Tab-separated table of C-alpha atoms and ligand atoms in Angstrom:
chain	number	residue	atom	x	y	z
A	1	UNK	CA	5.683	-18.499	-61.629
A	2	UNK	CA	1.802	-18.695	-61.537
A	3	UNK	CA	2.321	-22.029	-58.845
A	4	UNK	CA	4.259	-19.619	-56.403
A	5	UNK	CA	1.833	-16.891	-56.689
A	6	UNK	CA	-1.009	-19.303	-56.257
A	7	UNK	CA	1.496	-21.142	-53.238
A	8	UNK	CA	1.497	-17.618	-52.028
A	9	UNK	CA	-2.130	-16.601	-52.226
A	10	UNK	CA	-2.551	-20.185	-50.148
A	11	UNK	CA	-0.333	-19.782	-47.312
A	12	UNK	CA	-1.167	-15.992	-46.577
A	13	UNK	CA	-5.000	-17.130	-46.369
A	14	UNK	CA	-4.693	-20.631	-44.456
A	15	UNK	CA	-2.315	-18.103	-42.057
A	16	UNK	CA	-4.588	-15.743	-41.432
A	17	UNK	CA	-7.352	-18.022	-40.758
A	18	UNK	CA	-5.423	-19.428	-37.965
A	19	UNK	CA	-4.362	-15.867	-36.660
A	20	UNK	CA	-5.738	-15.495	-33.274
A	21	UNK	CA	-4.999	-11.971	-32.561
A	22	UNK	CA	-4.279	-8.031	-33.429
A	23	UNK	CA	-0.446	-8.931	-32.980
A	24	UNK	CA	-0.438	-12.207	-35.284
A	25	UNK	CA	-2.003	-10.228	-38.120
A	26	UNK	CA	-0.196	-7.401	-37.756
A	27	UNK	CA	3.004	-10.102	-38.239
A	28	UNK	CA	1.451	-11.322	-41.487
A	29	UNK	CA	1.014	-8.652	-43.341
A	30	UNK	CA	4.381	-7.647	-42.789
A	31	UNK	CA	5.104	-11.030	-43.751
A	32	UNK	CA	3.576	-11.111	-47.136
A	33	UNK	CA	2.367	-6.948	-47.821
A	34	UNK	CA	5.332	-5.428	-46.236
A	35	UNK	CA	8.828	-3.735	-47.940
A	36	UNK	CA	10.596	-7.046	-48.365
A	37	UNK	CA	7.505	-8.965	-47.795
A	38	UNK	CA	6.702	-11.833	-49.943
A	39	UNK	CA	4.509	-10.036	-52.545
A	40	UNK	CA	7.095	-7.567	-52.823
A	41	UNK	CA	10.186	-9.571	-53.748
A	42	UNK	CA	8.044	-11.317	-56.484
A	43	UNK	CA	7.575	-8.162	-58.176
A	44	UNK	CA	11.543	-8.061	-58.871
A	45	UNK	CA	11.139	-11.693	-60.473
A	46	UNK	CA	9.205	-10.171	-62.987
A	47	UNK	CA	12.714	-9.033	-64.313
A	48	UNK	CA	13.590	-12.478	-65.551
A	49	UNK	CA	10.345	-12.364	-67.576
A	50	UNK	CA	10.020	-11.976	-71.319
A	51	UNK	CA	8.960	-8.465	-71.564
A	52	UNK	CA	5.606	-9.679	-73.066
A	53	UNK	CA	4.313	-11.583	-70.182
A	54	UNK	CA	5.323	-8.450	-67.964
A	55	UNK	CA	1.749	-7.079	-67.441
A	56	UNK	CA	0.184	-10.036	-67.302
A	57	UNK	CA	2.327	-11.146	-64.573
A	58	UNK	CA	2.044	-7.894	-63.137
A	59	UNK	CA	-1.790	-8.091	-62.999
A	60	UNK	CA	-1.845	-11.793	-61.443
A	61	UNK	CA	0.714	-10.157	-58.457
A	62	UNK	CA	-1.858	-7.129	-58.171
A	63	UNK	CA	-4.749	-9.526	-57.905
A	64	UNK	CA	-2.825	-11.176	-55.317
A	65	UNK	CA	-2.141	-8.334	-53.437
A	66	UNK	CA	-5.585	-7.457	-53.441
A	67	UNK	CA	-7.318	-10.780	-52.022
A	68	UNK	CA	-4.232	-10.583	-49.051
A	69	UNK	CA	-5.496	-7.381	-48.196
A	70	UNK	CA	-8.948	-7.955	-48.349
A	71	UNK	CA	-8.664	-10.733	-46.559
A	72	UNK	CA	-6.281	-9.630	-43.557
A	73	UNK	CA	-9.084	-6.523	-43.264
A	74	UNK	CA	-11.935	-8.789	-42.695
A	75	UNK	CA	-10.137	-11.297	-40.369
A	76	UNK	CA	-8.523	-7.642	-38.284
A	77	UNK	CA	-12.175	-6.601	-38.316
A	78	UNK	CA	-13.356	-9.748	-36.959
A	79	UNK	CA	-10.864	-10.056	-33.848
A	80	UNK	CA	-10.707	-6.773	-33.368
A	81	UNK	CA	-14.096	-7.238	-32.137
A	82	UNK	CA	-13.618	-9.975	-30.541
A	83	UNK	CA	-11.041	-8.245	-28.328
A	84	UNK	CA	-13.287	-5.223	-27.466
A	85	UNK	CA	-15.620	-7.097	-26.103
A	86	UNK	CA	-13.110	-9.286	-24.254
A	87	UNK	CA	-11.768	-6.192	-22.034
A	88	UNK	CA	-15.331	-5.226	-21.781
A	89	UNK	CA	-16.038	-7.820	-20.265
A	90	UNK	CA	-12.819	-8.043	-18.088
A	91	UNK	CA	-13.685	-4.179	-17.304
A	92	UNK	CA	-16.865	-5.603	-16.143
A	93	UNK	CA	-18.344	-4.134	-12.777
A	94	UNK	CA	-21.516	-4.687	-10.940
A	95	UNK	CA	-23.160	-1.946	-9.874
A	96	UNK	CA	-25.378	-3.573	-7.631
A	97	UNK	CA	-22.976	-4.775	-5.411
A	98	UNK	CA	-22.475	-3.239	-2.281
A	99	UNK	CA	-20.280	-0.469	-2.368
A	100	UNK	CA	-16.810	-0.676	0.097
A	101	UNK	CA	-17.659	0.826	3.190
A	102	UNK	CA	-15.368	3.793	4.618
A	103	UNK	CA	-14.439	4.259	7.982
A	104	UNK	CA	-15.683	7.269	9.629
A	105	UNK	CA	-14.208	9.143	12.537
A	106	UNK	CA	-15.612	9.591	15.834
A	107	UNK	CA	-15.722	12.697	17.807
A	108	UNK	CA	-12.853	12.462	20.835
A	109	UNK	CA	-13.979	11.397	24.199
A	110	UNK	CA	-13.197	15.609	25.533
A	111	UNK	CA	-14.729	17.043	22.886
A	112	UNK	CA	-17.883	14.753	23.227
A	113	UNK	CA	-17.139	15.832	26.767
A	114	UNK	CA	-16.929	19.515	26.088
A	115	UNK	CA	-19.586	19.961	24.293
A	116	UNK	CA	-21.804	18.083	26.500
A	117	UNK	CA	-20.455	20.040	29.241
A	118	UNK	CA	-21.186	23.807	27.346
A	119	UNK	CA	-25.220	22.431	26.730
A	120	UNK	CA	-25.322	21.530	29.975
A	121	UNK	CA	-24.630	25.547	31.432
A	122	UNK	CA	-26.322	26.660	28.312
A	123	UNK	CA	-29.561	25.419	29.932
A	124	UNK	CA	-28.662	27.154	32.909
A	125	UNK	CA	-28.647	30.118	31.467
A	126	UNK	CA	-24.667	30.806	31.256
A	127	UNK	CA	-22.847	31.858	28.499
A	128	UNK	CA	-19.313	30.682	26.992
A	129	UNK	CA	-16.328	32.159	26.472
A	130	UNK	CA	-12.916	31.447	25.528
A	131	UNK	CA	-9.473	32.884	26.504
A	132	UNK	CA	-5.502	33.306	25.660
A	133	UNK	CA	-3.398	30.507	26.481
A	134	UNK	CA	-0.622	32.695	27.165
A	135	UNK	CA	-1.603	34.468	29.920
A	136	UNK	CA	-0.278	37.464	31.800
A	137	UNK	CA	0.815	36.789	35.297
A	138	UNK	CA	-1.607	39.626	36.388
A	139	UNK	CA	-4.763	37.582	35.333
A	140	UNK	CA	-3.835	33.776	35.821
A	141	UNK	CA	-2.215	35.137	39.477
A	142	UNK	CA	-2.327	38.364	40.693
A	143	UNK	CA	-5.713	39.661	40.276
A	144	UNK	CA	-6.987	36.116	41.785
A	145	UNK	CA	-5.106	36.682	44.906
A	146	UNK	CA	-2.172	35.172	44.211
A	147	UNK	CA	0.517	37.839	44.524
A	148	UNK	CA	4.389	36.716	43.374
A	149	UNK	CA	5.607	35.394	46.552
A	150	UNK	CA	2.115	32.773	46.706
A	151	UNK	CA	2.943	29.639	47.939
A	152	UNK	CA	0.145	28.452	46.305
A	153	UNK	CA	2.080	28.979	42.824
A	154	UNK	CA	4.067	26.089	43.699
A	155	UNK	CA	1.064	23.922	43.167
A	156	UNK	CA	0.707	24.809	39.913
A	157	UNK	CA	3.837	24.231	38.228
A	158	UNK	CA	3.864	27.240	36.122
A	159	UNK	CA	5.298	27.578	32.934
A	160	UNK	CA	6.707	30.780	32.314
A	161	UNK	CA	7.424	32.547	29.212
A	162	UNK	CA	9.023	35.396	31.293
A	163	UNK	CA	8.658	36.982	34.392
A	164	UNK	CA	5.272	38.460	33.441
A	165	UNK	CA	4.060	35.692	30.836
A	166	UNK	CA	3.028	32.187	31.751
A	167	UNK	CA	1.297	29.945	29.681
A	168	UNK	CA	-1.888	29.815	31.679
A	169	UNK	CA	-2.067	27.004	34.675
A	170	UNK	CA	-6.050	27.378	35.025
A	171	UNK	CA	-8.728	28.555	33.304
A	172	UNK	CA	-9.238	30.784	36.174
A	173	UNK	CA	-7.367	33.235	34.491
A	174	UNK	CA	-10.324	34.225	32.405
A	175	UNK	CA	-12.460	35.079	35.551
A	176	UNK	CA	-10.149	37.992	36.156
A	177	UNK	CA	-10.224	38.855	32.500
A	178	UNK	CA	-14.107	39.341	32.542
A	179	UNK	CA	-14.541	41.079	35.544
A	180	UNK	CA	-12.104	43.445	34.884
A	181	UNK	CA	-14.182	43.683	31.387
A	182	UNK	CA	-17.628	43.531	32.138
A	183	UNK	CA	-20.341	44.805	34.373
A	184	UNK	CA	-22.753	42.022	36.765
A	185	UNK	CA	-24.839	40.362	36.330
A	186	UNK	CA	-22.218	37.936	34.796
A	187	UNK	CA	-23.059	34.279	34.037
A	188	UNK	CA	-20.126	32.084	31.972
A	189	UNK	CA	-18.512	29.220	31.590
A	190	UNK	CA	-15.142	29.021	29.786
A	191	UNK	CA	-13.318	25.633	28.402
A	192	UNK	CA	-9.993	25.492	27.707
A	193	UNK	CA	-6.576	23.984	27.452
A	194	UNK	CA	-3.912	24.769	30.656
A	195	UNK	CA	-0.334	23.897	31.404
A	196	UNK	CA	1.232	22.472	34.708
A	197	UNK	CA	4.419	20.771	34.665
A	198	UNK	CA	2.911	17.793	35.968
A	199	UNK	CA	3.457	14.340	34.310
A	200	UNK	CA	1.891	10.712	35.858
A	201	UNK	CA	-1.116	8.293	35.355
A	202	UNK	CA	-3.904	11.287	36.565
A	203	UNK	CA	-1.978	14.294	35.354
A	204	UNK	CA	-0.873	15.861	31.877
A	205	UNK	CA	0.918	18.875	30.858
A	206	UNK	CA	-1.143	20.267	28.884
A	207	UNK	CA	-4.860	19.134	29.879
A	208	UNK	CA	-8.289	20.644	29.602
A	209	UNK	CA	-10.480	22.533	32.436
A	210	UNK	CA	-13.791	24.242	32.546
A	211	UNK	CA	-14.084	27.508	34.586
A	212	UNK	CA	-17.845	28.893	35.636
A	213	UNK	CA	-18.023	31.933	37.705
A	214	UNK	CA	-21.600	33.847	38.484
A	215	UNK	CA	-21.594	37.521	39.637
A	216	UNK	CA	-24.719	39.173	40.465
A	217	UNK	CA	-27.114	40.382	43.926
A	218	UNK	CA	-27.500	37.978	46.233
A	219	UNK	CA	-25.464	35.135	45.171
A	220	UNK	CA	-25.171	31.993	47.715
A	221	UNK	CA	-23.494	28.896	48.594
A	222	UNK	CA	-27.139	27.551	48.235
A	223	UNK	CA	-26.746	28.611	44.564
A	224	UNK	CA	-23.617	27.299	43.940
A	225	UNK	CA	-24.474	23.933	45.431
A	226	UNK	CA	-27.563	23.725	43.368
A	227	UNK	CA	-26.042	24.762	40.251
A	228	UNK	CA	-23.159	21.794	40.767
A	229	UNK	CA	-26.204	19.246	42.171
A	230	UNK	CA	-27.991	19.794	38.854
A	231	UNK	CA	-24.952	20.020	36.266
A	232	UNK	CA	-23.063	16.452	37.695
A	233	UNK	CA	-26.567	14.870	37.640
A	234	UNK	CA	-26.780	16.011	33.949
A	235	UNK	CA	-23.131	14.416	32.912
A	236	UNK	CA	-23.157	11.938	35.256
A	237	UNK	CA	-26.569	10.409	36.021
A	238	UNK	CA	-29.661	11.216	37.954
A	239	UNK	CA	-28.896	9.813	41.162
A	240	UNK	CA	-25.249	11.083	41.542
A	241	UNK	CA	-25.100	13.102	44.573
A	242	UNK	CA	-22.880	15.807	45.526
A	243	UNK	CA	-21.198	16.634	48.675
A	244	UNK	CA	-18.958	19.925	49.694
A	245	UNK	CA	-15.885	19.984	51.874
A	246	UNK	CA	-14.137	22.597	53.494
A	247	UNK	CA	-10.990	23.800	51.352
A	248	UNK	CA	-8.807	26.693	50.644
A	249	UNK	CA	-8.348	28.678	46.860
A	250	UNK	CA	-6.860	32.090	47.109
A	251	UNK	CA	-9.270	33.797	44.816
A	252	UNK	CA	-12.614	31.819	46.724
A	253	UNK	CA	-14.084	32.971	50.541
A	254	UNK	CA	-14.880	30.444	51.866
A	255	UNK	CA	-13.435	27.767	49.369
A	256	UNK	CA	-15.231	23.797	48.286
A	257	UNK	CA	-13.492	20.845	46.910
A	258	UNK	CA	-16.448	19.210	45.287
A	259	UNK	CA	-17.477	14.910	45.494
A	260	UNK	CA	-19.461	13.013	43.644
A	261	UNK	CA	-20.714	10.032	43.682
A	262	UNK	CA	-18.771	7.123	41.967
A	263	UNK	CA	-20.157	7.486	38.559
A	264	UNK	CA	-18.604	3.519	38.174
A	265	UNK	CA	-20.494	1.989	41.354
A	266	UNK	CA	-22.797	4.866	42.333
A	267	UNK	CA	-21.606	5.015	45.669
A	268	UNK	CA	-20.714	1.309	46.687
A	269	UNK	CA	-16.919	1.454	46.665
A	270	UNK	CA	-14.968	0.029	43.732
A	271	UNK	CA	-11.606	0.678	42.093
A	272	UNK	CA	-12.352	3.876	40.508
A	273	UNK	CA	-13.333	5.381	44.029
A	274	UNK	CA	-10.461	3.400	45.820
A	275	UNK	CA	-13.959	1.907	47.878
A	276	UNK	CA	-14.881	5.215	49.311
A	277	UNK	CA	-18.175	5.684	47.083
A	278	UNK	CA	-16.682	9.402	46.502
A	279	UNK	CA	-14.766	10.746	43.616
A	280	UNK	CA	-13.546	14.264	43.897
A	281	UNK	CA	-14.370	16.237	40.839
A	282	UNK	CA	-13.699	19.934	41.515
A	283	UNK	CA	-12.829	22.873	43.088
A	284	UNK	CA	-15.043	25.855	44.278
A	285	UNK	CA	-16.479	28.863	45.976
A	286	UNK	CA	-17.955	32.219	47.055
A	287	UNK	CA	-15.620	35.109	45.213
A	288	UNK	CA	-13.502	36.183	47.401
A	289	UNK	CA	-14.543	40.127	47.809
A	290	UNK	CA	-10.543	40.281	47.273
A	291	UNK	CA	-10.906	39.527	44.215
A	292	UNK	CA	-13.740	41.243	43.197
A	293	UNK	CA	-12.750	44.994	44.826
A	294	UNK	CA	-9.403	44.451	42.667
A	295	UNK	CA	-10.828	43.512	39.111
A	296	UNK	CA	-13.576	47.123	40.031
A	297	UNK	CA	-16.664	44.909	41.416
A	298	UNK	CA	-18.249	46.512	44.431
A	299	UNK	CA	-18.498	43.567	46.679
A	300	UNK	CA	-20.820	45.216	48.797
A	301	UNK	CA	-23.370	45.425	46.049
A	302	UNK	CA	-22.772	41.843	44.237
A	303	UNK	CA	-21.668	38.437	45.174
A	304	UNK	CA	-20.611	35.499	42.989
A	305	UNK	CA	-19.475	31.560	42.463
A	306	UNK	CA	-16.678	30.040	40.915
A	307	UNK	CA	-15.562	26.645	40.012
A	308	UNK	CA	-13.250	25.281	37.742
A	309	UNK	CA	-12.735	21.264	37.211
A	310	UNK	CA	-10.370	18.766	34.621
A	311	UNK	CA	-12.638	18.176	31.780
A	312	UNK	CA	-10.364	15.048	31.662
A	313	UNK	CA	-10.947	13.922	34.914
A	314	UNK	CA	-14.835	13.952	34.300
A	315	UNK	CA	-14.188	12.509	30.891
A	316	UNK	CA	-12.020	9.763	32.747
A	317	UNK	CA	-14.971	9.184	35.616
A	318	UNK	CA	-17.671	9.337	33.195
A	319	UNK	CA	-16.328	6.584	31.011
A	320	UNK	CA	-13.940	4.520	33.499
A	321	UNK	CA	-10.529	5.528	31.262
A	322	UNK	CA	-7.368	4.510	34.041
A	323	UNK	CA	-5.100	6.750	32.839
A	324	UNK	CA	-4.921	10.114	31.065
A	325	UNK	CA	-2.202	9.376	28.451
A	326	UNK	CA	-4.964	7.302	26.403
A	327	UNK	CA	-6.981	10.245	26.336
A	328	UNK	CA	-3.955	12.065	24.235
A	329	UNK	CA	-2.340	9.403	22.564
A	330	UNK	CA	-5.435	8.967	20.126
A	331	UNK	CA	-4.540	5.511	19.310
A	332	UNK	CA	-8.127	5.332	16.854
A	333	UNK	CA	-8.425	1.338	18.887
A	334	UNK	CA	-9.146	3.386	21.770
A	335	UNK	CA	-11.463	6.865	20.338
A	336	UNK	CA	-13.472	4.321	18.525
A	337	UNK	CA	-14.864	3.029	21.651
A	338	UNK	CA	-16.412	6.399	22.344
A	339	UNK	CA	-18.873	6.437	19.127
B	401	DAH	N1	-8.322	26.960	39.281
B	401	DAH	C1	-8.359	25.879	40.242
B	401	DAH	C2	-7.324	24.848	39.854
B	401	DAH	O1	-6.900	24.850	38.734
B	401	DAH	C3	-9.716	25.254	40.314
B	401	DAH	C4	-10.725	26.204	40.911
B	401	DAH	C5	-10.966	26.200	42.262
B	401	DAH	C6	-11.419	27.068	40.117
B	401	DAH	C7	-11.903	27.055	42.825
B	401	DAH	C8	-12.356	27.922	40.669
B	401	DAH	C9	-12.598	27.900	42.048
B	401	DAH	O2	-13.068	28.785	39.921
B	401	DAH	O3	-13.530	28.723	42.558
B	401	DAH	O4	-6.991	24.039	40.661
């Protein structure tokens, strides 16, 4: 009896010497301390004992019991701190490393453009304003001279809601809107999105203009020209020159289409200006007195400018973009470009 306990006492130490982790100890104490470990079922030998050498026996299994236990706690102890400080150090991080670096966004080509645009006319003294999309027919047509039977409504592709709503074709719309609302002098310039149904390489559906109109005594072409000289030399650069031709708009008496210099050659002829050194950028005038009698401005006391132009299409000159889909596609290969 006393060689198995002591056979006992040796193979639960030599075992958990060798025991290499939480899991293996945990598997010997079942092994020896548990229900129907080993330790256990000798207690029922002590049946077959004389009833004299009971407590002896009893005391030798206790003593037993205890040096397991004592020793399985020291050897847990031990590897349990050996594995702490193993997923430490797998856990390990070093903060002096550089950290990941995140992308950041840019602005969009048009709204760089925009706001660009709104600083430039802030310096001159306008103000901005913004307007409904969905526009009456009155204000995008009518009250700019365009009554229903227009043939210049063809032009414009309109999209209409009903018979009396459209969603707006120019930003125009907005110049009848203020004069109808305010009283000269009147300086503003108002960006927006309009809709044409209109769909190739240099036009969009939906797409973006900027409207100016000035109201006031003794407006001029001379004004108008040298407001347009200064703002394309602004966007564009310093020795971009501007020409005027001849042209018709209902609501403008006597009307401009507006050139520019080729912002890509400066005037020598390439692609961009299909070799002419021009690039038309917008469309202008003196207010027709029309207009301004219908929307209550005496046009015997004031006279005004208008023009209105693609934000796009200056976007597209200003940074050599072929075709206006990219600038609505926002494919990030392409807006990155613009940081
Ligand atoms: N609204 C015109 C268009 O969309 C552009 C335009 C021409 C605006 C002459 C004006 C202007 O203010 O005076 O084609």
């Amino acid at each position: 009896m006393r060689t198995k306990l002591n056979d006992i006492k040796n193979a639960a130490i030599g075992e958990i010497a060798e025991a290499k982790t939480s899991v293996e100890l945990n598997d010997i104490r079942v092994k020896y301390l548990g229900k129907s470990g080993e330790i256990s079922l000798i207690m029922r030998d002590m049946a077959k004992l004389p009833k004299e050498e009971r407590p002896a026996f009893g005391k030798l299994v206790n003593e037993l019991r205890e040096v397991v236990e004592a020793t399985l706690g020291e050897k847990t102890a031990q590897i349990a701190e050996k594995e702490k400080f193993a997923r430490l150090k797998a856990e390990e991080i070093d903060i002096t490393l550089p950290s990941d670096v995140r992308p950041l966004g840019t602005l969009h080509p048009l709204t760089k453009v925009r706001r660009e645009l709104i600083d430039i006319f802030l310096g001159m003294g306008f103000s901005v304003d913004e307007g409904p999309e969905i526009e009456s027919d009155l204000f995008n047509f009518q009250l700019l001279n365009i009554p229903k039977d227009h043939p210049s409504r063809d032009m414009q592709d309109t999209f209409y809601v009903n018979e009396n709503i459209v969603l707006r074709t120019q930003t125009s719309a907005m110049q009848a809107r203020i004069m109808t609302t305010q009283k000269p002098p009147i300086r503003v310039v108002i960006p927006g999105k309009v809709y044409r149904s209109d769909d190739d390489a240099s036009h969009s559906p939906i797409f973006n203009q900027f409207e100016g109109l000035a109201i006031d005594r003794h407006i001029t072409m001379g004004d108008l020209q040298g407001c347009l000289q200064t703002f394309a030399q602004k966007i564009f650069s310093k020795d971009t020159k501007v020409r005027l031709r001849p042209s018709y708009f209902p609501f403008t008496e006597p009307s401009v289409e507006v050139d520019v210099t080729c912002a890509m050659c400066h005037g020598k002829g390439c692609r961009v200006c299909k070799g002419t050194g021009w690039v038309e950028i917008l469309g202008a005038g003196i207010v027709n007195p029309a207009v301004l009698e219908m929307c209550g401005i005496d046009s015997n006391e004031y006279s005004g400018f208008a023009f209105g132009f693609g934000i796009d299409r200056i976007a597209m000159i200003k940074y050599g973009i072929p075709n206006i889909k990219l600038l609505y596609e926002n494919d990030v290969r392409f807006l990155a470009q613009f940081n």
